[in-house]
Amino acid sequence: QVQLIESGGGLVQAGGSLRLSCAASGRTFSAYVMGWFRQAPGKEREFVGSIKWIPSYANSVKGRFTISRDNARNTVYLQMNSLKPEDTAVYYCAASTVRGVDVNDFDFWGQGTQVTVSS
């Protein structure tokens, strides 16, 4: 069982930056693929990126977002730069034993943190 708690969301102007953190419980954090998803109002939850050792990203955020992890701190990060109004969503951290891009690939989820980008 893994418990995930996101933090770092907020309101930012377009072009700005935010860094989200996701703290995980458990002693096997390094064994999990850690993913970030987001869900905008009225839309389905979508893949943002994930990391086991090497990060991968959705095309919509590639070059602007960076995922990293600190296994000693059981924490994964999402650094978001050059934010756009269309990045506004609730951002979720998730953990999986497999590398995937679908919500069904991930077994454990955080409660989400709101990111709002104003124009």
PDB file of C-alpha atoms in Angstrom:
ATOM      1  CA  GLN A   1       0.000   0.000   0.000  1.00  0.00           C
ATOM      2  CA  VAL A   2       1.251   3.456  -0.911  1.00  0.00           C
ATOM      3  CA  GLN A   3      -0.171   6.742   0.303  1.00  0.00           C
ATOM      4  CA  LEU A   4       0.517   9.835  -1.762  1.00  0.00           C
ATOM      5  CA  ILE A   5       0.172  13.468  -0.758  1.00  0.00           C
ATOM      6  CA  GLU A   6       0.594  16.267  -3.289  1.00  0.00           C
ATOM      7  CA  SER A   7       1.498  19.841  -2.484  1.00  0.00           C
ATOM      8  CA  GLY A   8       2.622  23.000  -4.224  1.00  0.00           C
ATOM      9  CA  GLY A   9      -0.402  23.933  -6.291  1.00  0.00           C
ATOM     10  CA  GLY A  10      -1.685  27.470  -6.549  1.00  0.00           C
ATOM     11  CA  LEU A  11      -2.459  30.418  -8.767  1.00  0.00           C
ATOM     12  CA  VAL A  12       0.162  31.656 -11.212  1.00  0.00           C
ATOM     13  CA  GLN A  13       0.202  33.981 -14.182  1.00  0.00           C
ATOM     14  CA  ALA A  14       0.784  32.675 -17.681  1.00  0.00           C
ATOM     15  CA  GLY A  15       4.487  32.251 -18.312  1.00  0.00           C
ATOM     16  CA  GLY A  16       5.179  31.556 -14.670  1.00  0.00           C
ATOM     17  CA  SER A  17       6.411  28.465 -12.869  1.00  0.00           C
ATOM     18  CA  LEU A  18       5.275  26.128 -10.118  1.00  0.00           C
ATOM     19  CA  ARG A  19       6.789  23.055  -8.561  1.00  0.00           C
ATOM     20  CA  LEU A  20       4.550  20.292  -7.313  1.00  0.00           C
ATOM     21  CA  SER A  21       5.710  17.720  -4.810  1.00  0.00           C
ATOM     22  CA  CYS A  22       4.312  14.308  -4.034  1.00  0.00           C
ATOM     23  CA  ALA A  23       5.361  12.623  -0.812  1.00  0.00           C
ATOM     24  CA  ALA A  24       4.895   8.865  -0.611  1.00  0.00           C
ATOM     25  CA  SER A  25       4.652   6.515   2.337  1.00  0.00           C
ATOM     26  CA  GLY A  26       6.211   3.084   2.408  1.00  0.00           C
ATOM     27  CA  ARG A  27       9.678   1.632   2.118  1.00  0.00           C
ATOM     28  CA  THR A  28       9.476   0.478  -1.506  1.00  0.00           C
ATOM     29  CA  PHE A  29       9.085   3.887  -3.142  1.00  0.00           C
ATOM     30  CA  SER A  30      12.007   3.344  -5.503  1.00  0.00           C
ATOM     31  CA  ALA A  31      10.325   0.274  -6.964  1.00  0.00           C
ATOM     32  CA  TYR A  32       7.357   2.223  -8.288  1.00  0.00           C
ATOM     33  CA  VAL A  33       6.842   4.111 -11.486  1.00  0.00           C
ATOM     34  CA  MET A  34       5.619   7.529 -10.374  1.00  0.00           C
ATOM     35  CA  GLY A  35       3.255   9.399 -12.616  1.00  0.00           C
ATOM     36  CA  TRP A  36       1.618  12.782 -12.848  1.00  0.00           C
ATOM     37  CA  PHE A  37      -1.834  13.246 -14.319  1.00  0.00           C
ATOM     38  CA  ARG A  38      -4.144  16.227 -14.549  1.00  0.00           C
ATOM     39  CA  GLN A  39      -7.846  16.770 -14.907  1.00  0.00           C
ATOM     40  CA  ALA A  40      -9.459  19.977 -16.108  1.00  0.00           C
ATOM     41  CA  PRO A  41     -13.146  20.701 -15.469  1.00  0.00           C
ATOM     42  CA  GLY A  42     -15.345  18.675 -17.782  1.00  0.00           C
ATOM     43  CA  LYS A  43     -12.423  16.709 -19.189  1.00  0.00           C
ATOM     44  CA  GLU A  44     -10.965  13.278 -18.624  1.00  0.00           C
ATOM     45  CA  ARG A  45      -7.913  12.756 -16.497  1.00  0.00           C
ATOM     46  CA  GLU A  46      -4.858  12.863 -18.752  1.00  0.00           C
ATOM     47  CA  PHE A  47      -1.281  11.682 -18.515  1.00  0.00           C
ATOM     48  CA  VAL A  48       1.346  14.369 -17.941  1.00  0.00           C
ATOM     49  CA  GLY A  49       4.443  12.274 -17.414  1.00  0.00           C
ATOM     50  CA  SER A  50       6.086   9.547 -15.402  1.00  0.00           C
ATOM     51  CA  ILE A  51       9.427   8.388 -14.104  1.00  0.00           C
ATOM     52  CA  LYS A  52      11.090   5.193 -12.974  1.00  0.00           C
ATOM     53  CA  TRP A  53      14.677   6.074 -13.833  1.00  0.00           C
ATOM     54  CA  ILE A  54      14.181   8.123 -17.023  1.00  0.00           C
ATOM     55  CA  PRO A  55      11.240  10.528 -17.275  1.00  0.00           C
ATOM     56  CA  SER A  56       8.756  10.535 -20.124  1.00  0.00           C
ATOM     57  CA  TYR A  57       6.236  13.230 -20.973  1.00  0.00           C
ATOM     58  CA  ALA A  58       3.050  13.934 -22.821  1.00  0.00           C
ATOM     59  CA  ASN A  59       3.630  15.984 -25.961  1.00  0.00           C
ATOM     60  CA  SER A  60       1.584  18.841 -24.534  1.00  0.00           C
ATOM     61  CA  VAL A  61       4.101  19.471 -21.740  1.00  0.00           C
ATOM     62  CA  LYS A  62       7.362  18.279 -23.278  1.00  0.00           C
ATOM     63  CA  GLY A  63      10.031  20.946 -23.002  1.00  0.00           C
ATOM     64  CA  ARG A  64       8.128  22.862 -20.322  1.00  0.00           C
ATOM     65  CA  PHE A  65       7.646  20.343 -17.501  1.00  0.00           C
ATOM     66  CA  THR A  66      10.294  18.278 -15.746  1.00  0.00           C
ATOM     67  CA  ILE A  67       9.705  15.256 -13.530  1.00  0.00           C
ATOM     68  CA  SER A  68      12.294  14.177 -10.998  1.00  0.00           C
ATOM     69  CA  ARG A  69      12.378  11.963  -7.937  1.00  0.00           C
ATOM     70  CA  ASP A  70      14.339  11.726  -4.719  1.00  0.00           C
ATOM     71  CA  ASN A  71      14.156   8.139  -3.538  1.00  0.00           C
ATOM     72  CA  ALA A  72      15.860   8.999  -0.248  1.00  0.00           C
ATOM     73  CA  ARG A  73      12.992  11.381   0.525  1.00  0.00           C
ATOM     74  CA  ASN A  74      10.231   9.235  -1.032  1.00  0.00           C
ATOM     75  CA  THR A  75       9.253  12.249  -3.102  1.00  0.00           C
ATOM     76  CA  VAL A  76       8.552  12.937  -6.756  1.00  0.00           C
ATOM     77  CA  TYR A  77       8.468  16.425  -8.221  1.00  0.00           C
ATOM     78  CA  LEU A  78       6.831  18.126 -11.168  1.00  0.00           C
ATOM     79  CA  GLN A  79       8.550  21.345 -12.185  1.00  0.00           C
ATOM     80  CA  MET A  80       6.252  23.334 -14.459  1.00  0.00           C
ATOM     81  CA  ASN A  81       7.655  26.238 -16.452  1.00  0.00           C
ATOM     82  CA  SER A  82       6.181  28.483 -19.127  1.00  0.00           C
ATOM     83  CA  LEU A  83       2.727  27.738 -17.807  1.00  0.00           C
ATOM     84  CA  LYS A  84      -0.284  28.360 -20.018  1.00  0.00           C
ATOM     85  CA  PRO A  85      -3.947  28.876 -19.108  1.00  0.00           C
ATOM     86  CA  GLU A  86      -4.676  25.477 -20.656  1.00  0.00           C
ATOM     87  CA  ASP A  87      -2.468  23.885 -17.986  1.00  0.00           C
ATOM     88  CA  THR A  88      -5.143  24.766 -15.432  1.00  0.00           C
ATOM     89  CA  ALA A  89      -6.295  21.531 -13.795  1.00  0.00           C
ATOM     90  CA  VAL A  90      -6.185  19.427 -10.690  1.00  0.00           C
ATOM     91  CA  TYR A  91      -2.852  17.620 -10.739  1.00  0.00           C
ATOM     92  CA  TYR A  92      -2.590  14.114  -9.359  1.00  0.00           C
ATOM     93  CA  CYS A  93       0.351  12.010  -8.372  1.00  0.00           C
ATOM     94  CA  ALA A  94       0.087   8.252  -8.908  1.00  0.00           C
ATOM     95  CA  ALA A  95       2.132   5.110  -8.390  1.00  0.00           C
ATOM     96  CA  SER A  96       2.346   2.007 -10.518  1.00  0.00           C
ATOM     97  CA  THR A  97       4.288  -1.216 -10.825  1.00  0.00           C
ATOM     98  CA  VAL A  98       4.217  -0.933 -14.625  1.00  0.00           C
ATOM     99  CA  ARG A  99       5.188   1.782 -17.073  1.00  0.00           C
ATOM    100  CA  GLY A 100       2.021   3.112 -18.636  1.00  0.00           C
ATOM    101  CA  VAL A 101       0.172   6.254 -19.661  1.00  0.00           C
ATOM    102  CA  ASP A 102      -3.376   5.250 -18.826  1.00  0.00           C
ATOM    103  CA  VAL A 103      -5.108   5.935 -15.516  1.00  0.00           C
ATOM    104  CA  ASN A 104      -5.856   2.227 -15.263  1.00  0.00           C
ATOM    105  CA  ASP A 105      -2.124   1.455 -15.232  1.00  0.00           C
ATOM    106  CA  PHE A 106      -1.738   3.212 -11.881  1.00  0.00           C
ATOM    107  CA  ASP A 107      -2.725   1.617  -8.593  1.00  0.00           C
ATOM    108  CA  PHE A 108      -2.361   4.374  -6.019  1.00  0.00           C
ATOM    109  CA  TRP A 109      -3.431   8.013  -6.226  1.00  0.00           C
ATOM    110  CA  GLY A 110      -3.052  11.203  -4.263  1.00  0.00           C
ATOM    111  CA  GLN A 111      -5.899  13.567  -3.522  1.00  0.00           C
ATOM    112  CA  GLY A 112      -4.813  16.130  -6.103  1.00  0.00           C
ATOM    113  CA  THR A 113      -3.694  19.735  -5.979  1.00  0.00           C
ATOM    114  CA  GLN A 114      -5.220  22.613  -7.916  1.00  0.00           C
ATOM    115  CA  VAL A 115      -3.116  24.544 -10.405  1.00  0.00           C
ATOM    116  CA  THR A 116      -4.675  27.652 -11.911  1.00  0.00           C
ATOM    117  CA  VAL A 117      -2.928  29.649 -14.616  1.00  0.00           C
ATOM    118  CA  SER A 118      -4.347  33.091 -15.306  1.00  0.00           C
ATOM    119  CA  SER A 119      -3.997  34.817 -18.656  1.00  0.00           C
TER     120      SER A 119
END
